[in-house]
Amino acid sequence: MANVSPSTKNPMGKPISSEARIYISKQLGIGQRTVSNVISEYNSNKTVTSPCKTRIRTSFKDKFDDLQMNTVRFHVHSFWFNKTIPTLDKILQVIKDDDTLPDISRMNLHRLLKSMDFVYTKRNRNSALIEKDEIVLWRRRYLQNIRKYREEGRHLYYLDETWVNAGDCTSKTWVDKTIKSPHDAFLQGLTTGSQNPSGKGKRLIVLHIGSEDGFVPGGLLCFESKKTTDYHE
């Protein structure tokens, strides 16, 4: 384009037609909008600047250094410390409120969490791999006692309770896959992840007792909890 003198008018003094712009666009291999912009720039400034051929696009990861990503990780774990579910919107709001962190869109936050080895997965109670040592010991003692009672020929009855929350509970949550054990979480000042909802608040309580012969007649206790107490009580 060095030898082309842009003008909005031809030698007869008439504006350049759209056909002419299309022709110029095809000959130079550039878009018609670019042709119009160059002509407009020349008419305004009597000169044409060379456009930048390469556009440097910054990734959302470039905005967050290692220290800032660790801050994001601690923000996510702070929800678990408070026994609440860290949804994407909640995490985004915390980041916006933190002046030390750059702005980020909801979509890029989702990508950032995945790049930090967080996984958005369905909640479950299969957490044996990250259970505390005392829980593991309790289970061992339970299994040893069950084996002993069976060898003695005792008739075993099982008693347990469960509950249904008055409100909804999300079935999915963010999980930090970098945490491998409770000891690892303790050393980093983090948590082992999302915990089951606490036994607080209004809910339906169901209690029953049974054995290998079935439920015990009259052993069902089902009621609505109206007190803010632990459902185990």
PDB file of C-alpha atoms in Angstrom:
ATOM      1  CA  MET A   1       0.000   0.000   0.000  1.00  0.00           C
ATOM      2  CA  ALA A   2       3.053   2.282  -0.017  1.00  0.00           C
ATOM      3  CA  ASN A   3       2.397   3.502  -3.564  1.00  0.00           C
ATOM      4  CA  VAL A   4      -1.348   3.980  -3.140  1.00  0.00           C
ATOM      5  CA  SER A   5      -2.697   7.404  -2.254  1.00  0.00           C
ATOM      6  CA  PRO A   6      -5.995   6.871  -0.481  1.00  0.00           C
ATOM      7  CA  SER A   7      -8.787   9.193  -1.397  1.00  0.00           C
ATOM      8  CA  THR A   8     -12.502   9.197  -1.067  1.00  0.00           C
ATOM      9  CA  LYS A   9     -12.859  10.808  -4.466  1.00  0.00           C
ATOM     10  CA  ASN A  10     -11.807   9.815  -7.946  1.00  0.00           C
ATOM     11  CA  PRO A  11     -10.183  12.278 -10.417  1.00  0.00           C
ATOM     12  CA  MET A  12     -13.670  13.510 -11.414  1.00  0.00           C
ATOM     13  CA  GLY A  13     -14.270  14.642  -7.855  1.00  0.00           C
ATOM     14  CA  LYS A  14     -16.877  12.016  -7.061  1.00  0.00           C
ATOM     15  CA  PRO A  15     -16.799   9.722  -4.013  1.00  0.00           C
ATOM     16  CA  ILE A  16     -15.257   6.284  -4.473  1.00  0.00           C
ATOM     17  CA  SER A  17     -17.989   3.752  -5.036  1.00  0.00           C
ATOM     18  CA  SER A  18     -18.497   0.575  -3.090  1.00  0.00           C
ATOM     19  CA  GLU A  19     -17.435  -1.357  -6.194  1.00  0.00           C
ATOM     20  CA  ALA A  20     -14.094   0.415  -6.089  1.00  0.00           C
ATOM     21  CA  ARG A  21     -13.605  -0.458  -2.421  1.00  0.00           C
ATOM     22  CA  ILE A  22     -14.457  -4.078  -3.175  1.00  0.00           C
ATOM     23  CA  TYR A  23     -11.917  -4.063  -6.019  1.00  0.00           C
ATOM     24  CA  ILE A  24      -9.201  -2.580  -3.788  1.00  0.00           C
ATOM     25  CA  SER A  25     -10.026  -5.105  -1.075  1.00  0.00           C
ATOM     26  CA  LYS A  26      -9.632  -8.040  -3.468  1.00  0.00           C
ATOM     27  CA  GLN A  27      -6.430  -6.726  -5.038  1.00  0.00           C
ATOM     28  CA  LEU A  28      -4.711  -6.073  -1.710  1.00  0.00           C
ATOM     29  CA  GLY A  29      -6.163  -9.051   0.147  1.00  0.00           C
ATOM     30  CA  ILE A  30      -7.564  -6.985   3.003  1.00  0.00           C
ATOM     31  CA  GLY A  31     -11.064  -6.396   4.303  1.00  0.00           C
ATOM     32  CA  GLN A  32     -13.362  -3.693   2.986  1.00  0.00           C
ATOM     33  CA  ARG A  33     -13.656  -2.193   6.456  1.00  0.00           C
ATOM     34  CA  THR A  34      -9.869  -1.802   6.541  1.00  0.00           C
ATOM     35  CA  VAL A  35      -9.970  -0.026   3.187  1.00  0.00           C
ATOM     36  CA  SER A  36     -12.632   2.368   4.473  1.00  0.00           C
ATOM     37  CA  ASN A  37     -10.709   3.000   7.704  1.00  0.00           C
ATOM     38  CA  VAL A  38      -7.503   3.789   5.793  1.00  0.00           C
ATOM     39  CA  ILE A  39      -9.316   6.216   3.511  1.00  0.00           C
ATOM     40  CA  SER A  40     -11.019   7.855   6.474  1.00  0.00           C
ATOM     41  CA  GLU A  41      -7.716   8.174   8.349  1.00  0.00           C
ATOM     42  CA  TYR A  42      -6.046   9.768   5.324  1.00  0.00           C
ATOM     43  CA  ASN A  43      -8.862  12.267   4.882  1.00  0.00           C
ATOM     44  CA  SER A  44      -8.581  13.267   8.540  1.00  0.00           C
ATOM     45  CA  ASN A  45      -4.788  13.277   9.047  1.00  0.00           C
ATOM     46  CA  LYS A  46      -3.403  13.362   5.473  1.00  0.00           C
ATOM     47  CA  THR A  47      -1.268  10.386   6.415  1.00  0.00           C
ATOM     48  CA  VAL A  48      -1.647   6.655   6.987  1.00  0.00           C
ATOM     49  CA  THR A  49      -0.085   4.788   9.899  1.00  0.00           C
ATOM     50  CA  SER A  50       1.189   1.253   9.514  1.00  0.00           C
ATOM     51  CA  PRO A  51      -1.098  -1.179  11.335  1.00  0.00           C
ATOM     52  CA  CYS A  52       0.287  -3.665  13.823  1.00  0.00           C
ATOM     53  CA  LYS A  53       0.474  -6.985  12.004  1.00  0.00           C
ATOM     54  CA  THR A  54       0.606  -9.112  15.129  1.00  0.00           C
ATOM     55  CA  ARG A  55      -1.785  -8.627  18.016  1.00  0.00           C
ATOM     56  CA  ILE A  56      -0.464  -9.794  21.359  1.00  0.00           C
ATOM     57  CA  ARG A  57      -3.302 -11.389  23.291  1.00  0.00           C
ATOM     58  CA  THR A  58      -2.843 -11.818  27.005  1.00  0.00           C
ATOM     59  CA  SER A  59      -4.263 -14.903  28.648  1.00  0.00           C
ATOM     60  CA  PHE A  60      -6.205 -14.772  31.897  1.00  0.00           C
ATOM     61  CA  LYS A  61      -3.355 -16.820  33.414  1.00  0.00           C
ATOM     62  CA  ASP A  62      -0.925 -13.965  32.708  1.00  0.00           C
ATOM     63  CA  LYS A  63      -2.889 -11.742  35.109  1.00  0.00           C
ATOM     64  CA  PHE A  64      -2.338 -14.097  38.062  1.00  0.00           C
ATOM     65  CA  ASP A  65       1.110 -14.891  39.396  1.00  0.00           C
ATOM     66  CA  ASP A  66       1.850 -17.778  41.767  1.00  0.00           C
ATOM     67  CA  LEU A  67       1.170 -15.668  44.863  1.00  0.00           C
ATOM     68  CA  GLN A  68      -2.197 -14.509  43.563  1.00  0.00           C
ATOM     69  CA  MET A  69      -3.213 -18.051  42.561  1.00  0.00           C
ATOM     70  CA  ASN A  70      -2.364 -19.204  46.082  1.00  0.00           C
ATOM     71  CA  THR A  71      -4.620 -16.417  47.360  1.00  0.00           C
ATOM     72  CA  VAL A  72      -7.435 -17.737  45.173  1.00  0.00           C
ATOM     73  CA  ARG A  73      -6.827 -21.247  46.541  1.00  0.00           C
ATOM     74  CA  PHE A  74      -7.074 -19.993  50.120  1.00  0.00           C
ATOM     75  CA  HIS A  75     -10.297 -18.168  49.270  1.00  0.00           C
ATOM     76  CA  VAL A  76     -11.839 -21.412  48.020  1.00  0.00           C
ATOM     77  CA  HIS A  77     -10.704 -23.313  51.106  1.00  0.00           C
ATOM     78  CA  SER A  78     -12.088 -20.552  53.351  1.00  0.00           C
ATOM     79  CA  PHE A  79     -15.570 -21.644  52.299  1.00  0.00           C
ATOM     80  CA  TRP A  80     -14.794 -25.199  53.416  1.00  0.00           C
ATOM     81  CA  PHE A  81     -13.369 -23.906  56.689  1.00  0.00           C
ATOM     82  CA  ASN A  82     -16.741 -22.209  57.240  1.00  0.00           C
ATOM     83  CA  LYS A  83     -18.594 -25.373  56.129  1.00  0.00           C
ATOM     84  CA  THR A  84     -20.218 -23.723  53.136  1.00  0.00           C
ATOM     85  CA  ILE A  85     -20.306 -24.733  49.476  1.00  0.00           C
ATOM     86  CA  PRO A  86     -17.887 -22.709  47.265  1.00  0.00           C
ATOM     87  CA  THR A  87     -19.940 -22.040  44.144  1.00  0.00           C
ATOM     88  CA  LEU A  88     -18.407 -20.249  41.180  1.00  0.00           C
ATOM     89  CA  ASP A  89     -20.446 -17.099  41.835  1.00  0.00           C
ATOM     90  CA  LYS A  90     -19.379 -17.007  45.495  1.00  0.00           C
ATOM     91  CA  ILE A  91     -15.715 -17.423  44.578  1.00  0.00           C
ATOM     92  CA  LEU A  92     -16.014 -14.716  41.916  1.00  0.00           C
ATOM     93  CA  GLN A  93     -17.506 -12.279  44.431  1.00  0.00           C
ATOM     94  CA  VAL A  94     -14.702 -12.925  46.927  1.00  0.00           C
ATOM     95  CA  ILE A  95     -12.100 -12.284  44.230  1.00  0.00           C
ATOM     96  CA  LYS A  96     -13.820  -9.031  43.244  1.00  0.00           C
ATOM     97  CA  ASP A  97     -13.798  -7.920  46.889  1.00  0.00           C
ATOM     98  CA  ASP A  98     -10.064  -8.662  47.200  1.00  0.00           C
ATOM     99  CA  ASP A  99      -8.140  -5.579  46.059  1.00  0.00           C
ATOM    100  CA  THR A 100      -4.926  -7.605  45.729  1.00  0.00           C
ATOM    101  CA  LEU A 101      -6.392  -9.725  42.914  1.00  0.00           C
ATOM    102  CA  PRO A 102      -6.980  -8.627  39.311  1.00  0.00           C
ATOM    103  CA  ASP A 103     -10.423  -8.629  37.729  1.00  0.00           C
ATOM    104  CA  ILE A 104     -11.507 -11.803  36.001  1.00  0.00           C
ATOM    105  CA  SER A 105     -14.663 -12.894  34.215  1.00  0.00           C
ATOM    106  CA  ARG A 106     -16.810 -15.776  35.379  1.00  0.00           C
ATOM    107  CA  MET A 107     -15.781 -17.949  32.428  1.00  0.00           C
ATOM    108  CA  ASN A 108     -12.071 -17.255  32.917  1.00  0.00           C
ATOM    109  CA  LEU A 109     -12.412 -17.965  36.639  1.00  0.00           C
ATOM    110  CA  HIS A 110     -13.787 -21.377  35.735  1.00  0.00           C
ATOM    111  CA  ARG A 111     -10.770 -21.944  33.486  1.00  0.00           C
ATOM    112  CA  LEU A 112      -8.375 -20.642  36.145  1.00  0.00           C
ATOM    113  CA  LEU A 113      -9.710 -23.047  38.782  1.00  0.00           C
ATOM    114  CA  LYS A 114      -9.355 -25.982  36.403  1.00  0.00           C
ATOM    115  CA  SER A 115      -5.784 -24.943  35.575  1.00  0.00           C
ATOM    116  CA  MET A 116      -5.099 -24.894  39.338  1.00  0.00           C
ATOM    117  CA  ASP A 117      -6.195 -28.559  39.512  1.00  0.00           C
ATOM    118  CA  PHE A 118      -9.645 -27.913  40.947  1.00  0.00           C
ATOM    119  CA  VAL A 119     -12.354 -30.241  39.703  1.00  0.00           C
ATOM    120  CA  TYR A 120     -16.085 -29.491  39.666  1.00  0.00           C
ATOM    121  CA  THR A 121     -17.573 -32.844  40.575  1.00  0.00           C
ATOM    122  CA  LYS A 122     -20.562 -34.432  42.240  1.00  0.00           C
ATOM    123  CA  ARG A 123     -20.502 -34.493  46.025  1.00  0.00           C
ATOM    124  CA  ASN A 124     -20.403 -37.863  47.728  1.00  0.00           C
ATOM    125  CA  ARG A 125     -19.423 -39.480  51.002  1.00  0.00           C
ATOM    126  CA  ASN A 126     -16.673 -41.642  49.534  1.00  0.00           C
ATOM    127  CA  SER A 127     -13.923 -39.782  51.334  1.00  0.00           C
ATOM    128  CA  ALA A 128     -11.988 -42.676  52.868  1.00  0.00           C
ATOM    129  CA  LEU A 129      -8.750 -41.579  51.203  1.00  0.00           C
ATOM    130  CA  ILE A 130      -8.736 -38.226  53.028  1.00  0.00           C
ATOM    131  CA  GLU A 131     -10.251 -39.264  56.357  1.00  0.00           C
ATOM    132  CA  LYS A 132      -8.512 -38.396  59.582  1.00  0.00           C
ATOM    133  CA  ASP A 133      -6.452 -41.047  61.323  1.00  0.00           C
ATOM    134  CA  GLU A 134      -8.854 -41.347  64.265  1.00  0.00           C
ATOM    135  CA  ILE A 135     -11.742 -42.094  61.885  1.00  0.00           C
ATOM    136  CA  VAL A 136      -9.718 -44.873  60.300  1.00  0.00           C
ATOM    137  CA  LEU A 137      -8.971 -46.330  63.755  1.00  0.00           C
ATOM    138  CA  TRP A 138     -12.652 -46.186  64.766  1.00  0.00           C
ATOM    139  CA  ARG A 139     -13.590 -48.127  61.649  1.00  0.00           C
ATOM    140  CA  ARG A 140     -10.962 -50.760  62.365  1.00  0.00           C
ATOM    141  CA  ARG A 141     -12.224 -51.220  65.917  1.00  0.00           C
ATOM    142  CA  TYR A 142     -15.799 -51.480  64.651  1.00  0.00           C
ATOM    143  CA  LEU A 143     -14.910 -54.194  62.148  1.00  0.00           C
ATOM    144  CA  GLN A 144     -12.952 -56.098  64.788  1.00  0.00           C
ATOM    145  CA  ASN A 145     -15.925 -55.971  67.199  1.00  0.00           C
ATOM    146  CA  ILE A 146     -18.382 -57.055  64.511  1.00  0.00           C
ATOM    147  CA  ARG A 147     -16.214 -60.052  63.673  1.00  0.00           C
ATOM    148  CA  LYS A 148     -15.958 -60.946  67.378  1.00  0.00           C
ATOM    149  CA  TYR A 149     -19.753 -60.694  67.956  1.00  0.00           C
ATOM    150  CA  ARG A 150     -20.492 -62.817  64.887  1.00  0.00           C
ATOM    151  CA  GLU A 151     -18.104 -65.510  66.081  1.00  0.00           C
ATOM    152  CA  GLU A 152     -19.948 -65.478  69.431  1.00  0.00           C
ATOM    153  CA  GLY A 153     -23.248 -66.015  67.592  1.00  0.00           C
ATOM    154  CA  ARG A 154     -24.847 -62.782  68.757  1.00  0.00           C
ATOM    155  CA  HIS A 155     -27.879 -61.390  66.965  1.00  0.00           C
ATOM    156  CA  LEU A 156     -26.792 -57.962  65.708  1.00  0.00           C
ATOM    157  CA  TYR A 157     -29.088 -54.950  65.497  1.00  0.00           C
ATOM    158  CA  TYR A 158     -28.194 -51.796  63.648  1.00  0.00           C
ATOM    159  CA  LEU A 159     -29.412 -48.373  64.729  1.00  0.00           C
ATOM    160  CA  ASP A 160     -28.904 -45.257  62.645  1.00  0.00           C
ATOM    161  CA  GLU A 161     -30.437 -41.907  61.848  1.00  0.00           C
ATOM    162  CA  THR A 162     -30.665 -39.788  58.741  1.00  0.00           C
ATOM    163  CA  TRP A 163     -32.163 -36.463  57.771  1.00  0.00           C
ATOM    164  CA  VAL A 164     -33.564 -34.367  54.948  1.00  0.00           C
ATOM    165  CA  ASN A 165     -32.792 -30.641  54.875  1.00  0.00           C
ATOM    166  CA  ALA A 166     -35.621 -28.161  54.594  1.00  0.00           C
ATOM    167  CA  GLY A 167     -33.625 -26.333  51.891  1.00  0.00           C
ATOM    168  CA  ASP A 168     -31.923 -27.580  48.789  1.00  0.00           C
ATOM    169  CA  CYS A 169     -28.287 -28.632  48.763  1.00  0.00           C
ATOM    170  CA  THR A 170     -26.159 -28.513  45.629  1.00  0.00           C
ATOM    171  CA  SER A 171     -25.068 -31.909  44.360  1.00  0.00           C
ATOM    172  CA  LYS A 172     -21.802 -30.613  42.874  1.00  0.00           C
ATOM    173  CA  THR A 173     -18.906 -28.658  44.324  1.00  0.00           C
ATOM    174  CA  TRP A 174     -15.299 -27.707  43.623  1.00  0.00           C
ATOM    175  CA  VAL A 175     -12.661 -30.212  44.773  1.00  0.00           C
ATOM    176  CA  ASP A 176      -8.969 -29.370  45.160  1.00  0.00           C
ATOM    177  CA  LYS A 177      -7.104 -32.338  43.649  1.00  0.00           C
ATOM    178  CA  THR A 178      -3.747 -31.074  44.950  1.00  0.00           C
ATOM    179  CA  ILE A 179      -4.689 -32.136  48.492  1.00  0.00           C
ATOM    180  CA  LYS A 180      -3.690 -35.767  48.986  1.00  0.00           C
ATOM    181  CA  SER A 181      -4.122 -36.297  52.738  1.00  0.00           C
ATOM    182  CA  PRO A 182      -5.213 -34.537  55.969  1.00  0.00           C
ATOM    183  CA  HIS A 183      -1.554 -34.128  56.890  1.00  0.00           C
ATOM    184  CA  ASP A 184      -0.851 -32.463  53.549  1.00  0.00           C
ATOM    185  CA  ALA A 185      -3.790 -30.093  54.051  1.00  0.00           C
ATOM    186  CA  PHE A 186      -2.637 -29.270  57.596  1.00  0.00           C
ATOM    187  CA  LEU A 187       0.894 -28.379  56.454  1.00  0.00           C
ATOM    188  CA  GLN A 188      -0.478 -26.026  53.784  1.00  0.00           C
ATOM    189  CA  GLY A 189      -3.063 -24.465  56.074  1.00  0.00           C
ATOM    190  CA  LEU A 190      -5.864 -25.757  53.847  1.00  0.00           C
ATOM    191  CA  THR A 191      -8.736 -28.234  54.179  1.00  0.00           C
ATOM    192  CA  THR A 192      -9.463 -31.702  52.867  1.00  0.00           C
ATOM    193  CA  GLY A 193     -12.306 -30.272  50.811  1.00  0.00           C
ATOM    194  CA  SER A 194     -16.047 -30.002  50.968  1.00  0.00           C
ATOM    195  CA  GLN A 195     -17.613 -31.473  54.063  1.00  0.00           C
ATOM    196  CA  ASN A 196     -21.100 -32.902  54.395  1.00  0.00           C
ATOM    197  CA  PRO A 197     -23.648 -30.323  55.562  1.00  0.00           C
ATOM    198  CA  SER A 198     -23.682 -29.836  59.306  1.00  0.00           C
ATOM    199  CA  GLY A 199     -26.522 -31.239  61.405  1.00  0.00           C
ATOM    200  CA  LYS A 200     -27.938 -27.781  62.082  1.00  0.00           C
ATOM    201  CA  GLY A 201     -31.279 -26.287  61.194  1.00  0.00           C
ATOM    202  CA  LYS A 202     -34.851 -27.350  60.560  1.00  0.00           C
ATOM    203  CA  ARG A 203     -35.127 -30.763  58.947  1.00  0.00           C
ATOM    204  CA  LEU A 204     -36.926 -34.107  58.865  1.00  0.00           C
ATOM    205  CA  ILE A 205     -35.315 -36.695  61.132  1.00  0.00           C
ATOM    206  CA  VAL A 206     -35.668 -40.445  60.515  1.00  0.00           C
ATOM    207  CA  LEU A 207     -34.463 -43.028  63.048  1.00  0.00           C
ATOM    208  CA  HIS A 208     -34.836 -46.814  62.743  1.00  0.00           C
ATOM    209  CA  ILE A 209     -33.431 -50.087  64.079  1.00  0.00           C
ATOM    210  CA  GLY A 210     -33.192 -53.450  62.353  1.00  0.00           C
ATOM    211  CA  SER A 211     -31.253 -56.662  61.857  1.00  0.00           C
ATOM    212  CA  GLU A 212     -30.784 -59.316  59.197  1.00  0.00           C
ATOM    213  CA  ASP A 213     -34.429 -60.300  59.897  1.00  0.00           C
ATOM    214  CA  GLY A 214     -35.673 -56.832  58.888  1.00  0.00           C
ATOM    215  CA  PHE A 215     -36.770 -53.696  60.703  1.00  0.00           C
ATOM    216  CA  VAL A 216     -37.894 -54.010  64.299  1.00  0.00           C
ATOM    217  CA  PRO A 217     -41.699 -53.417  64.573  1.00  0.00           C
ATOM    218  CA  GLY A 218     -42.383 -50.070  66.204  1.00  0.00           C
ATOM    219  CA  GLY A 219     -38.729 -49.070  65.894  1.00  0.00           C
ATOM    220  CA  LEU A 220     -39.294 -46.189  63.473  1.00  0.00           C
ATOM    221  CA  LEU A 221     -39.015 -42.649  64.779  1.00  0.00           C
ATOM    222  CA  CYS A 222     -39.766 -39.935  62.221  1.00  0.00           C
ATOM    223  CA  PHE A 223     -40.341 -36.291  63.141  1.00  0.00           C
ATOM    224  CA  GLU A 224     -39.700 -32.712  62.065  1.00  0.00           C
ATOM    225  CA  SER A 225     -36.896 -30.994  63.931  1.00  0.00           C
ATOM    226  CA  LYS A 226     -37.896 -27.501  64.996  1.00  0.00           C
ATOM    227  CA  LYS A 227     -34.786 -26.733  67.032  1.00  0.00           C
ATOM    228  CA  THR A 228     -31.395 -25.545  65.807  1.00  0.00           C
ATOM    229  CA  THR A 229     -29.561 -28.558  67.208  1.00  0.00           C
ATOM    230  CA  ASP A 230     -27.387 -31.341  65.891  1.00  0.00           C
ATOM    231  CA  TYR A 231     -29.569 -34.073  64.419  1.00  0.00           C
ATOM    232  CA  HIS A 232     -27.490 -36.722  66.255  1.00  0.00           C
ATOM    233  CA  GLU A 233     -29.160 -35.571  69.508  1.00  0.00           C
TER     234      GLU A 233
END
